[in-house]
Amino acid sequence: MRSVVISGVGRLRPEPTATHNEAPSAGSGAHRVQFDPVSLLGRKFTRYRHRATQLAAVACEMALKDAGLKIDDENRLSVGITIGTTVGSFASTVDFCMDTHTQARPYLVDAASFPNTVLNATAAGLAIRTGIRGANATVAAGPLAGIAALRQAQVSLNAGHVGVVVAGAVEEQTLDEAWWHASAGHEGVRGEGAAMFVMEHRQTAALAGRSARAELLAAVVRAGDTIDSRFLVRTLETAMRISRSDPRDLISVHARRTGSDDVDRAQIAALSAVTRRAPQWDEEVLGDCLSAHAALQTAQLVESLSDGQGRSRSTGLVLAVDPAGAVGVAVLRAGRAEEES
Amino acid sequence: MIGGPTRPRRVVVTGLGPVSSVGIGVSEFSASIRAGRSGIGPIRSFDTSGFEYTYAGEVPDFDPRALLERIDPAAWGRSAQFAAAAARLALRDAGLEEAHEAAVVMGTTCGESAALAELVRMRHAPEGPAGDTATASQVPASRLALAAAAELGSHGETLTLGTACSAGNYAVGYGYDLISAGETNTAVVGGADSVARYIHAGFHRLGALADTVCRPFDADRDGILTAEGGVALVLEDLDSARERGARIYAEVRGYGMTCDASHAVAPDAESIARCVQIAHARAEVKADQVDYICAHGTGTRTNDKVETEAMRAVFGPVLPPMSSIKSMLGHTMGAASGFGAVACVLGIAEGFLPPTATLAAIDSELAPLDPVAGVGRPADVRIAQNNGFAFGGNNAITVFGKVEP
């Protein structure tokens, strides 16, 4: 397997203070990203695009800039985009559907907003924004979205569909989302954000003069019963085996509380069977960012690995569990080329 | 030029599981497609009062309890039920009892659109501040592949691809990539979507809906018919399939993906032509080897014109026979190119060209074109190409080939 590296990172993290608590059904407020989409992206782009697309577009441009990757006629066909999501934009679907109930005729909806109800609106919007015309993918993976996006990008790179992928995940947080999660019985503070990564084979990055911030050693997504800690242990062990790294080299381990006590007990038990490193949940900083949670944690991990914390063979792990029946694990290592075997 | 690495492992199709308006299960589906049977009818799943266009391709006979063995349908939304039922049928058709290690990959346009529509109705309902917990829990689109994986008892890789109306081809392609790279031996791949009021309204407003009949390539075509269903294919590596004596329908030869990056809803002929070229190069086939094209063929004025133009850019003035099964099924969204894949595979295995069932008079602007009007036509199909395009310019094209015994 050829080495896949991350050569650029862009992320928008939420601010704990930026809550909305206008409606009693909106739960206990939310951590939102403070940004001005119009000044960053322009009125034309933002006008018909939902918040998730706006967040991802800013993160995408930050990642491209961080990597020093300029999209032009030479490379636009061989660069891809992968976006991880849960439902796209729930708020957009609410807005769009509202017209079917309130207008004089149910079909008198806002046609220009129709694509916003579709899962791939963000990935499509980013392609238009950046001019990236290679394989464009959307993975719907809920809390696993960040890891599933890395995995899909890795498969796409290894199969030779694209030479570079800008991959990551996004979650938006509005009153509609807050209402949805309150309805679903999800407790805790909601969050939002986006993290995008420029991913490519190490050789591609080296030829282009881009430096590897981190190496993706493993991205594993498996279906199974998440109450069963043995299944979680098996998946963690699979990821460690694929990564060919020693659990003792893990300098940080990130995970997300799922809201199910049984599942959370199982993931804590599974992590402690594999590593002595205590997991960071990051909720106090992020809230629960659902599909962006693992992506934002991965961005944080890349930063700590590339900041030279620990040794050159230091690794980090992100675990994401979906109580609906799936687990994702990403293992990354500091990006130094001399570490490549 | 984007090229794949040397592929030591060949990937074949050994099981098919269609859950459609023209039949549930492979024999019913195949017979309907050959006969040019329509699955279109007046909409029953929502109140159509106030709509001018009221026909769709629903699956009213879908009884998940009759098909599912492991999961409780009540815990899952309609699209997840379609995905899981299709996966179960495909596994049975492949003669496999279990799929513990299989990858499960599903594509979709809107995910759990029926549950979403219901939840939004609650959001606007004056009587209560909160939505129903079960419905709210069912809306994540990721649950389509998870339902199918749970139904099959799979602990393998799982993914739901939300690449809109080409998502079925993305799923076939992803499973193919995993097997050919040696990451798994078996993948159950496909797609699912459900008819929903707001999606019907969206196409209605775009002026993209047909009255009662979807007529791809016809001079009088007036649009799509929204539709639903689930579809799955079992993919295996050729050696394992032969070793266990599996019936092999066809080989997945390869696929290509491109993105228009130009318009949210309008297709782009240049980008589609590039997708065909990439698919052919990766499948190692030449245009003149293609015996049949299963068109995206939505039946809108624009799609059929742009699609035909894009095919001409690659194939030259004379195209292979090119038909649209949407003439029978309507537009099943994320399942559409999965059904297209099944039609190609059946055409190869059973020796026929699937028809454009509703064609009365071909659009002179598209001629010369052989849309296989009316009913299926006997033919030796050795290489078939399956087109899938989507909102957001997500193009994906799969290529299937005959496997010599």
XYZ file of C-alpha atoms in Angstrom:
746
model
C 0.000 0.000 0.000
C 1.420 3.370 -0.983
C 1.768 5.970 1.710
C -1.011 8.592 1.795
C -0.090 11.877 3.429
C -1.915 15.013 4.497
C -0.203 18.029 2.997
C -2.681 20.715 3.971
C -5.274 21.305 6.673
C -8.115 23.789 6.893
C -10.534 23.901 9.767
C -13.243 26.049 11.294
C -13.826 25.303 14.941
C -16.856 26.450 16.905
C -16.667 29.014 19.688
C -18.097 27.849 23.010
C -19.625 31.277 23.595
C -21.491 31.454 20.333
C -24.704 29.833 21.442
C -28.214 30.177 20.215
C -30.885 29.660 22.827
C -33.856 31.406 21.325
C -36.194 28.451 21.426
C -36.903 26.186 24.363
C -36.863 23.178 22.051
C -33.373 24.065 20.847
C -31.805 22.215 23.756
C -29.012 23.746 25.751
C -27.597 25.980 23.055
C -24.833 25.240 20.623
C -21.195 25.925 19.876
C -21.133 27.760 16.561
C -18.410 28.944 14.239
C -17.926 32.706 14.219
C -17.358 33.644 10.606
C -18.644 36.039 8.018
C -19.402 33.917 4.956
C -20.197 36.854 2.682
C -16.894 38.604 3.283
C -14.965 35.325 2.969
C -16.826 33.789 0.041
C -18.737 36.608 -1.632
C -22.428 37.318 -1.981
C -22.847 35.357 -5.211
C -21.537 32.105 -3.781
C -23.281 32.353 -0.417
C -26.678 33.469 -1.666
C -28.123 30.068 -2.521
C -25.781 27.888 -0.510
C -26.434 26.573 2.952
C -24.301 27.039 6.010
C -22.674 23.598 5.729
C -21.426 24.432 2.237
C -20.186 27.816 3.404
C -18.284 26.278 6.323
C -16.766 23.576 4.115
C -15.835 26.082 1.401
C -13.846 28.207 3.833
C -12.117 25.131 5.293
C -11.396 23.846 1.778
C -9.739 27.085 0.715
C -7.710 27.137 3.931
C -6.527 23.581 3.259
C -5.522 24.355 -0.335
C -3.651 27.423 0.846
C -1.986 25.517 3.654
C -0.770 22.926 1.149
C 0.275 25.562 -1.365
C -1.915 23.823 -3.916
C -3.257 26.108 -6.610
C -6.027 24.718 -8.803
C -5.430 25.453 -12.474
C -5.941 23.932 -15.908
C -2.926 21.679 -15.364
C -4.345 19.863 -12.355
C -8.101 20.466 -12.040
C -9.064 17.160 -13.709
C -6.894 15.047 -11.429
C -7.974 16.556 -8.114
C -11.035 15.210 -6.309
C -13.270 16.317 -3.469
C -14.816 14.147 -0.750
C -17.251 15.502 1.813
C -18.539 13.662 4.846
C -22.006 14.504 6.142
C -25.023 13.184 8.032
C -28.028 14.557 6.117
C -26.461 17.452 4.228
C -28.340 20.455 5.581
C -31.380 19.637 7.693
C -32.256 23.332 7.906
C -32.322 23.628 4.111
C -34.634 20.661 3.843
C -36.879 22.233 6.482
C -36.954 25.545 4.616
C -37.612 23.886 1.294
C -40.323 21.596 2.659
C -42.018 24.459 4.461
C -43.154 25.878 1.135
C -44.873 22.592 0.256
C -47.071 23.154 3.314
C -47.519 26.916 3.288
C -47.666 28.016 -0.356
C -50.919 28.206 -2.309
C -49.830 25.087 -4.201
C -47.499 22.460 -2.713
C -45.128 22.663 -5.678
C -44.562 26.412 -5.351
C -41.191 25.792 -3.738
C -37.995 27.748 -4.280
C -36.458 25.917 -7.258
C -33.024 27.468 -6.731
C -32.868 25.893 -3.266
C -33.836 22.395 -4.421
C -30.220 21.168 -4.797
C -29.657 22.179 -1.160
C -31.930 19.326 -0.057
C -29.642 16.805 -1.747
C -26.759 15.201 0.137
C -24.090 16.234 -2.356
C -24.840 19.973 -2.379
C -21.663 20.797 -0.435
C -19.277 18.695 -2.525
C -20.862 20.090 -5.695
C -20.622 23.670 -4.389
C -16.954 23.228 -3.548
C -16.235 21.912 -7.040
C -17.864 24.983 -8.581
C -16.029 27.277 -6.179
C -12.576 25.763 -6.721
C -12.889 24.507 -10.300
C -11.893 21.020 -9.128
C -13.257 18.558 -11.706
C -11.933 15.146 -10.678
C -13.965 12.515 -8.800
C -16.402 14.307 -6.523
C -17.800 12.252 -3.679
C -20.088 12.600 -0.705
C -20.065 10.075 2.100
C -23.008 10.005 4.486
C -21.591 8.534 7.648
C -22.939 10.484 10.629
C -20.347 10.574 13.427
C -17.964 8.522 11.270
C -18.068 11.073 8.442
C -14.573 12.480 9.006
C -12.997 9.034 9.015
C -15.159 7.695 6.178
C -14.080 10.670 4.054
C -10.403 9.919 4.707
C -11.043 6.278 3.860
C -12.938 6.999 0.642
C -10.189 9.401 -0.410
C -7.512 6.798 0.344
C -9.319 4.184 -1.782
C -9.767 6.699 -4.603
C -6.064 7.678 -4.501
C -4.860 4.084 -4.355
C -7.100 3.096 -7.273
C -5.659 5.958 -9.306
C -8.931 7.837 -9.850
C -7.299 11.057 -8.715
C -3.851 12.279 -7.765
C -4.992 14.568 -4.955
C -8.212 14.667 -2.894
C -9.451 17.496 -0.728
C -11.395 15.481 1.847
C -13.080 16.213 5.115
C -16.391 16.646 6.837
C -18.791 19.349 7.900
C -21.719 19.892 10.256
C -23.902 22.972 10.498
C -25.818 23.985 13.578
C -29.009 25.996 13.397
C -32.235 26.047 15.366
C -33.613 23.424 12.997
C -30.730 21.053 13.729
C -31.096 21.738 17.441
C -34.791 20.883 17.210
C -34.024 17.703 15.282
C -31.468 16.486 17.834
C -33.730 17.403 20.745
C -36.498 15.400 19.044
C -34.142 12.450 18.636
C -33.385 12.585 22.366
C -29.756 13.624 21.916
C -28.562 15.422 25.015
C -25.580 17.685 25.414
C -24.406 20.806 23.677
C -24.445 20.738 19.883
C -21.531 21.968 17.856
C -20.636 22.679 14.263
C -17.560 23.098 12.151
C -15.620 21.836 9.182
C -12.207 20.326 8.622
C -10.710 19.602 5.218
C -7.452 17.863 4.326
C -5.354 17.881 1.168
C -4.512 14.200 0.690
C -2.097 12.632 -1.781
C 0.552 9.957 -2.100
C 3.825 10.945 -0.483
C 5.547 10.837 -3.854
C 2.989 13.197 -5.434
C 3.497 15.689 -2.619
C 7.266 15.426 -2.838
C 7.293 15.957 -6.616
C 5.139 19.052 -6.199
C 7.271 20.361 -3.367
C 4.503 20.042 -0.767
C 5.502 18.808 2.654
C 3.648 16.070 4.486
C 2.026 17.353 7.649
C 1.038 13.836 8.665
C 0.737 10.387 7.210
C -2.544 8.473 7.191
C -1.459 5.048 8.427
C -4.945 3.556 8.591
C -8.561 4.523 8.039
C -10.939 1.724 8.917
C -14.739 1.784 8.842
C -16.603 -1.360 9.903
C -20.220 -2.353 10.464
C -21.179 -4.147 13.647
C -22.794 -4.174 17.043
C -21.307 -1.218 18.891
C -22.517 -2.325 22.324
C -20.123 -5.254 21.978
C -16.720 -4.016 23.149
C -15.067 -7.081 21.554
C -16.167 -5.834 18.133
C -14.729 -2.401 18.937
C -11.467 -3.976 20.142
C -11.222 -6.056 16.964
C -11.689 -2.943 14.819
C -9.118 -0.963 16.820
C -6.682 -3.863 16.516
C -7.340 -4.067 12.777
C -6.524 -0.374 12.441
C -3.339 -0.753 14.513
C -2.285 -3.785 12.440
C -2.854 -1.928 9.161
C -0.974 1.076 10.555
C 2.030 -1.135 11.380
C 2.605 1.047 14.384
C 3.033 0.323 18.074
C 0.190 1.448 20.386
C 2.920 2.695 22.753
C 3.724 5.414 20.209
C 0.234 6.930 20.460
C 0.578 10.443 21.846
C -3.124 11.220 21.695
C -6.385 9.371 21.350
C -9.627 11.120 20.470
C -13.165 9.803 20.735
C -16.748 11.099 20.783
C -19.447 10.413 23.344
C -22.361 8.875 21.486
C -25.150 9.592 23.962
C -25.754 5.884 24.507
C -24.415 4.782 27.894
C -23.976 1.187 26.763
C -22.046 2.175 23.651
C -19.910 4.673 25.550
C -19.024 2.032 28.148
C -18.067 -0.322 25.336
C -15.845 2.220 23.604
C -14.079 3.170 26.833
C -13.480 -0.511 27.592
C -12.239 -1.138 24.056
C -9.860 1.809 24.071
C -8.388 0.787 27.409
C -7.775 -2.708 26.037
C -5.695 -1.275 23.201
C -3.955 1.764 24.669
C -3.143 3.191 28.088
C -3.609 6.689 26.695
C -6.825 8.245 28.056
C -9.203 9.440 25.334
C -9.913 13.121 24.711
C -13.588 13.747 24.017
C -13.185 17.435 23.083
C -16.817 18.211 23.889
C -16.064 21.132 26.156
C -14.321 22.821 23.234
C -16.339 21.567 20.281
C -19.709 20.551 21.615
C -20.963 17.513 19.732
C -20.106 18.262 16.113
C -21.544 14.952 14.841
C -20.274 14.550 11.279
C -17.541 17.162 11.763
C -16.428 15.844 15.161
C -13.869 13.265 14.042
C -12.653 15.565 11.250
C -11.997 18.411 13.694
C -10.257 15.980 16.044
C -8.149 14.726 13.135
C -7.183 18.313 12.311
C -6.128 18.844 15.898
C -4.134 15.627 15.787
C -2.353 16.625 12.580
C -1.423 19.908 14.215
C 0.010 18.282 17.309
C 1.876 15.676 15.260
C 3.316 18.224 12.837
C 4.170 20.676 15.604
C 6.839 18.240 16.610
C 5.267 17.213 19.868
C 6.730 13.897 20.854
C 9.078 11.911 18.645
C 9.095 11.500 14.895
C 7.425 8.114 15.120
C 4.634 9.514 17.297
C 1.138 8.542 16.243
C -2.395 9.537 17.132
C -5.767 7.821 16.858
C -9.316 9.016 16.294
C -12.205 6.700 17.143
C -15.786 7.363 16.061
C -18.710 5.142 16.962
C -22.226 5.248 15.531
C -24.683 3.407 17.783
C -26.722 2.667 14.645
C -24.057 0.066 13.851
C -20.640 1.243 12.724
C -17.211 2.174 14.008
C -14.421 4.170 12.392
C -10.755 4.411 13.341
C -8.061 6.621 11.871
C -4.384 6.311 12.782
C -1.980 9.071 11.781
C 1.730 9.629 12.217
C 3.945 12.678 12.057
C 4.636 13.402 8.422
C 8.418 13.340 8.250
C 9.661 11.645 5.097
C 12.643 10.004 6.812
C 10.211 7.928 8.813
C 8.891 6.161 5.747
C 9.857 2.541 5.657
C -4.193 10.939 -17.875
C -5.424 9.198 -14.784
C -4.678 5.511 -14.871
C -5.133 2.717 -12.391
C -2.407 0.438 -11.141
C -2.111 -3.072 -12.514
C -5.164 -4.956 -11.355
C -4.361 -8.528 -10.445
C -7.891 -9.321 -9.278
C -10.915 -9.446 -11.548
C -14.317 -8.603 -10.109
C -17.526 -10.373 -11.087
C -21.229 -10.038 -10.350
C -22.722 -13.149 -8.754
C -25.982 -11.936 -7.238
C -28.734 -9.460 -8.033
C -31.404 -8.015 -5.757
C -33.849 -5.574 -7.326
C -36.751 -4.209 -5.261
C -38.584 -2.182 -7.868
C -41.908 -1.043 -9.203
C -41.619 -3.602 -12.021
C -40.700 -6.522 -9.846
C -39.115 -7.712 -6.640
C -36.385 -10.275 -7.166
C -34.323 -10.980 -10.244
C -36.668 -13.185 -12.265
C -39.656 -10.853 -11.939
C -37.485 -7.828 -12.683
C -35.845 -9.440 -15.699
C -39.167 -10.570 -17.169
C -40.621 -7.070 -16.738
C -37.645 -5.327 -18.300
C -37.695 -7.677 -21.299
C -41.420 -7.129 -21.747
C -41.168 -3.365 -21.381
C -43.596 -3.373 -18.456
C -44.342 -0.090 -16.694
C -44.151 0.411 -12.941
C -45.724 3.857 -13.063
C -49.003 4.745 -11.403
C -50.883 7.385 -9.421
C -48.998 8.361 -6.260
C -50.241 6.613 -3.119
C -47.541 7.426 -0.556
C -48.545 11.050 -0.029
C -51.569 13.263 -0.570
C -51.209 14.749 -4.058
C -53.872 17.437 -3.586
C -52.722 20.634 -5.243
C -50.145 18.965 -7.494
C -50.668 19.075 -11.246
C -48.445 16.035 -11.810
C -49.456 13.071 -9.706
C -47.739 9.977 -11.140
C -44.647 8.204 -9.879
C -42.901 4.854 -9.806
C -43.679 3.623 -6.321
C -43.254 0.106 -4.981
C -46.661 -0.401 -3.330
C -46.148 -4.152 -2.985
C -42.995 -3.726 -0.922
C -43.434 -5.752 2.258
C -40.143 -5.571 4.156
C -41.256 -8.222 6.642
C -41.590 -10.752 3.856
C -38.034 -10.139 2.687
C -35.930 -9.299 5.733
C -34.565 -12.062 7.945
C -32.546 -10.322 10.648
C -33.480 -6.674 11.153
C -36.773 -5.306 12.423
C -38.143 -3.040 9.685
C -39.900 -0.855 12.260
C -36.519 0.389 13.467
C -35.518 1.675 10.019
C -36.804 4.180 7.473
C -38.211 3.228 4.080
C -34.963 3.805 2.151
C -32.986 1.698 4.638
C -35.634 -1.025 4.321
C -35.242 -0.926 0.531
C -31.448 -1.157 0.840
C -31.568 -4.028 3.319
C -34.217 -5.970 1.380
C -32.268 -5.574 -1.854
C -29.074 -6.740 -0.127
C -30.856 -9.809 1.277
C -32.294 -10.718 -2.146
C -28.906 -10.255 -3.821
C -27.153 -12.448 -1.266
C -29.776 -15.167 -1.692
C -29.461 -14.904 -5.473
C -25.691 -15.338 -5.137
C -26.276 -18.579 -3.233
C -24.545 -17.203 -0.162
C -25.925 -17.757 3.310
C -23.788 -15.306 5.182
C -21.678 -12.292 4.445
C -19.763 -11.654 7.669
C -16.740 -10.235 5.897
C -18.507 -8.543 2.983
C -18.205 -4.820 2.390
C -21.627 -3.172 2.198
C -21.853 -0.011 0.107
C -25.065 1.850 -0.720
C -25.718 4.980 -2.755
C -28.510 7.490 -2.321
C -29.707 10.926 -3.416
C -31.787 12.048 -0.458
C -31.310 9.246 2.048
C -34.340 8.832 4.288
C -36.438 11.367 2.407
C -39.778 9.959 3.580
C -38.675 10.197 7.233
C -37.237 13.673 6.597
C -40.498 14.827 5.041
C -42.448 13.470 8.000
C -40.096 15.120 10.490
C -40.364 18.460 8.733
C -44.152 18.149 8.785
C -43.859 17.795 12.568
C -41.513 20.788 12.689
C -44.259 22.887 11.144
C -47.142 21.307 12.966
C -48.808 23.801 15.264
C -49.747 21.198 17.858
C -46.394 20.203 19.272
C -42.901 21.551 19.877
C -41.004 18.289 19.410
C -40.741 15.699 16.664
C -41.292 12.004 17.120
C -38.134 10.368 18.533
C -38.213 7.321 16.281
C -38.649 9.396 13.119
C -35.941 11.849 14.190
C -33.565 8.946 14.770
C -34.209 7.484 11.327
C -33.156 10.414 9.169
C -29.338 10.019 8.929
C -28.552 8.829 5.412
C -25.710 6.673 6.753
C -28.349 4.241 7.948
C -28.955 2.868 4.436
C -25.715 0.897 4.341
C -25.940 0.148 8.074
C -29.368 -1.453 7.642
C -28.076 -3.602 4.791
C -24.963 -4.564 6.768
C -27.041 -5.446 9.832
C -29.415 -7.513 7.695
C -26.477 -9.489 6.279
C -24.675 -9.767 9.620
C -21.681 -8.045 8.047
C -18.723 -6.806 10.050
C -17.002 -5.628 6.906
C -16.334 -2.173 5.539
C -19.464 -0.091 5.175
C -20.246 3.153 3.417
C -23.240 5.160 2.227
C -22.361 7.331 -0.755
C -24.523 10.425 -1.158
C -23.549 11.359 -4.682
C -27.125 11.932 -5.805
C -28.474 10.188 -8.890
C -25.198 8.538 -9.913
C -24.686 7.127 -6.404
C -25.524 3.565 -7.474
C -22.589 3.601 -9.881
C -20.330 5.129 -7.226
C -21.283 2.242 -4.932
C -20.616 -0.393 -7.608
C -17.301 1.325 -8.305
C -16.267 1.539 -4.662
C -16.980 -2.167 -4.145
C -15.018 -2.929 -7.308
C -12.054 -0.883 -6.065
C -12.043 -2.680 -2.701
C -12.106 -6.144 -4.282
C -9.624 -5.428 -7.045
C -7.187 -3.966 -4.509
C -7.535 -7.123 -2.414
C -9.142 -5.355 0.542
C -12.142 -7.689 0.561
C -13.354 -10.716 -1.407
C -17.043 -9.832 -1.437
C -18.979 -6.589 -1.612
C -22.734 -6.034 -1.596
C -23.316 -2.766 -3.407
C -26.298 -0.798 -4.656
C -28.578 2.063 -3.839
C -31.941 3.145 -2.502
C -34.290 6.121 -2.381
C -37.946 6.727 -1.577
C -40.658 8.810 -3.164
C -41.239 11.916 -1.060
C -43.540 14.891 -1.353
C -40.843 17.574 -1.260
C -38.713 15.881 -3.913
C -41.743 15.552 -6.151
C -42.441 19.253 -5.528
C -38.842 20.173 -6.409
C -38.914 18.457 -9.794
C -42.437 19.781 -10.334
C -41.196 23.348 -9.797
C -38.196 22.807 -12.080
C -40.699 21.906 -14.808
C -38.992 18.532 -15.043
C -41.961 16.225 -14.394
C -43.710 14.166 -17.039
C -47.476 13.914 -17.018
C -48.080 10.170 -16.781
C -45.446 8.590 -19.031
C -41.662 9.024 -19.071
C -40.543 8.979 -22.717
C -36.759 9.145 -23.006
C -35.444 10.090 -26.485
C -38.994 10.662 -27.760
C -39.938 13.768 -29.734
C -42.721 14.337 -27.211
C -40.772 13.643 -24.037
C -41.769 15.949 -21.228
C -39.667 14.951 -18.248
C -39.003 12.488 -15.476
C -41.265 10.586 -13.137
C -40.072 10.440 -9.548
C -39.638 6.889 -8.355
C -38.228 4.683 -5.642
C -36.740 1.334 -4.870
C -33.704 -0.512 -3.671
C -31.144 -2.484 -5.608
C -28.097 -4.534 -4.736
C -25.451 -6.546 -6.560
C -23.084 -9.075 -5.027
C -19.551 -8.548 -6.304
C -16.814 -11.133 -5.762
C -13.314 -11.654 -6.957
C -13.343 -14.006 -9.934
C -11.162 -16.699 -8.367
C -13.251 -17.015 -5.197
C -16.450 -17.026 -7.229
C -15.151 -19.822 -9.465
C -13.824 -21.754 -6.511
C -17.220 -21.909 -4.872
C -18.931 -22.683 -8.187
C -20.924 -19.451 -8.198
C -23.066 -18.474 -11.150
C -21.281 -15.540 -12.757
C -23.526 -12.995 -14.466
C -20.826 -10.648 -15.763
C -17.572 -8.942 -14.936
C -17.199 -5.387 -13.658
C -14.552 -4.146 -16.053
C -14.027 -0.740 -14.474
C -15.497 2.678 -13.985
C -14.783 6.382 -14.177
C -15.892 9.499 -12.324
C -15.824 13.172 -13.287
C -17.314 16.366 -11.953
C -18.783 19.150 -14.095
C -18.024 21.885 -11.552
C -20.242 24.190 -13.541
C -23.951 24.052 -12.692
C -26.015 22.651 -9.837
C -28.587 20.891 -12.022
C -27.715 21.167 -15.742
C -25.570 18.386 -17.274
C -22.315 19.147 -19.136
C -21.563 17.186 -22.336
C -17.788 17.702 -22.213
C -17.522 16.436 -18.636
C -19.753 13.435 -19.416
C -17.672 12.576 -22.500
C -14.535 12.747 -20.372
C -16.183 10.367 -17.897
C -16.885 7.864 -20.707
C -13.278 8.070 -21.878
C -11.925 7.498 -18.368
C -14.329 4.575 -17.836
C -13.284 2.979 -21.144
C -9.564 3.459 -20.434
C -9.814 2.010 -16.949
C -11.983 -0.890 -18.190
C -9.528 -1.417 -21.058
C -12.256 -1.358 -23.689
C -12.451 0.611 -26.910
C -15.585 2.501 -27.874
C -16.254 0.183 -30.830
C -16.368 -2.806 -28.457
C -19.354 -1.418 -26.543
C -22.508 -3.343 -27.539
C -25.003 -1.500 -25.392
C -25.349 1.733 -23.415
C -27.781 1.852 -20.522
C -28.453 5.580 -20.653
C -28.996 7.901 -17.748
C -31.958 8.768 -20.003
C -34.136 10.727 -17.615
C -36.578 11.849 -20.308
C -36.050 15.578 -19.835
C -35.426 17.639 -22.967
C -31.996 18.648 -21.717
C -30.619 15.390 -20.344
C -31.348 13.259 -23.380
C -29.936 15.881 -25.742
C -26.755 16.448 -23.718
C -26.271 12.738 -23.077
C -26.608 11.854 -26.761
C -24.245 14.668 -27.695
C -21.682 13.477 -25.134
C -21.890 9.880 -26.430
C -21.362 11.109 -30.008
C -18.256 12.978 -28.876
C -16.765 9.630 -27.857
C -18.382 7.089 -30.182
C -18.714 9.192 -33.312
C -21.952 9.647 -35.282
C -23.123 6.049 -34.908
C -23.838 4.987 -31.353
C -24.346 1.462 -30.055
C -27.957 0.712 -29.085
C -28.754 3.030 -26.173
C -31.909 2.666 -24.105
C -33.401 4.046 -20.908
C -34.983 1.766 -18.325
C -36.410 4.914 -16.719
C -39.142 4.507 -19.362
C -40.382 1.651 -17.142
C -39.132 2.453 -13.622
C -39.174 6.232 -13.591
C -36.222 7.943 -11.930
C -35.280 5.986 -8.827
C -32.607 8.562 -7.886
C -29.759 6.979 -5.897
C -30.906 3.519 -6.961
C -31.142 4.464 -10.655
C -27.671 3.551 -11.837
C -27.795 0.456 -9.616
C -30.859 -0.670 -11.578
C -28.974 0.286 -14.732
C -26.129 -1.974 -13.614
C -28.574 -4.847 -13.082
C -30.086 -4.248 -16.541
C -26.600 -4.344 -18.130
C -25.633 -7.480 -16.248
C -28.889 -9.253 -17.193
C -28.462 -8.150 -20.795
C -25.009 -9.742 -20.853
C -26.006 -12.915 -18.990
C -29.331 -13.533 -20.734
C -28.505 -12.098 -24.154
C -30.867 -9.170 -24.661
C -30.956 -5.402 -24.959
C -33.194 -3.721 -22.366
C -35.712 -1.464 -24.117
C -36.890 2.128 -24.016
C -40.407 0.843 -23.513
C -42.405 4.026 -24.073
C -40.791 5.347 -27.222
C -43.320 6.302 -29.914
C -41.367 8.613 -32.230
C -37.717 9.385 -31.844
C -36.657 13.014 -31.482
C -35.146 13.889 -34.859
C -32.595 16.034 -33.065
C -31.207 12.880 -31.436
C -31.332 10.650 -34.531
C -29.792 8.456 -35.750
C -30.213 6.499 -32.571
C -31.303 2.968 -31.721
C -33.139 3.315 -28.403
C -34.423 -0.312 -28.544
C -38.036 0.825 -28.733
C -40.831 -1.193 -27.132
C -39.612 -4.522 -25.780
C -36.282 -6.177 -25.126
C -34.391 -7.432 -28.155
C -32.282 -10.613 -28.271
C -28.608 -9.728 -28.742
C -25.153 -10.931 -27.824
C -24.020 -8.282 -25.362
C -20.327 -8.633 -24.584
C -19.592 -5.148 -23.264
C -22.214 -2.866 -21.685
C -21.782 0.676 -20.455
C -23.963 2.099 -17.683
C -24.310 5.880 -17.484
C -25.056 7.735 -14.255
C -25.259 11.525 -13.945
C -26.445 13.702 -11.109
C -27.219 17.040 -9.586
C -23.942 18.730 -8.802
C -22.363 17.281 -11.938
C -21.403 14.012 -10.255
C -20.882 11.713 -13.244
C -20.030 8.035 -12.813
C -19.974 5.399 -15.541
C -19.511 1.662 -15.014
C -18.515 -0.874 -17.664
C -19.527 -4.544 -17.558
C -18.298 -7.425 -19.690
C -19.100 -11.025 -20.458
C -16.980 -13.639 -18.678
C -16.015 -16.632 -20.782
C -16.737 -19.880 -18.954
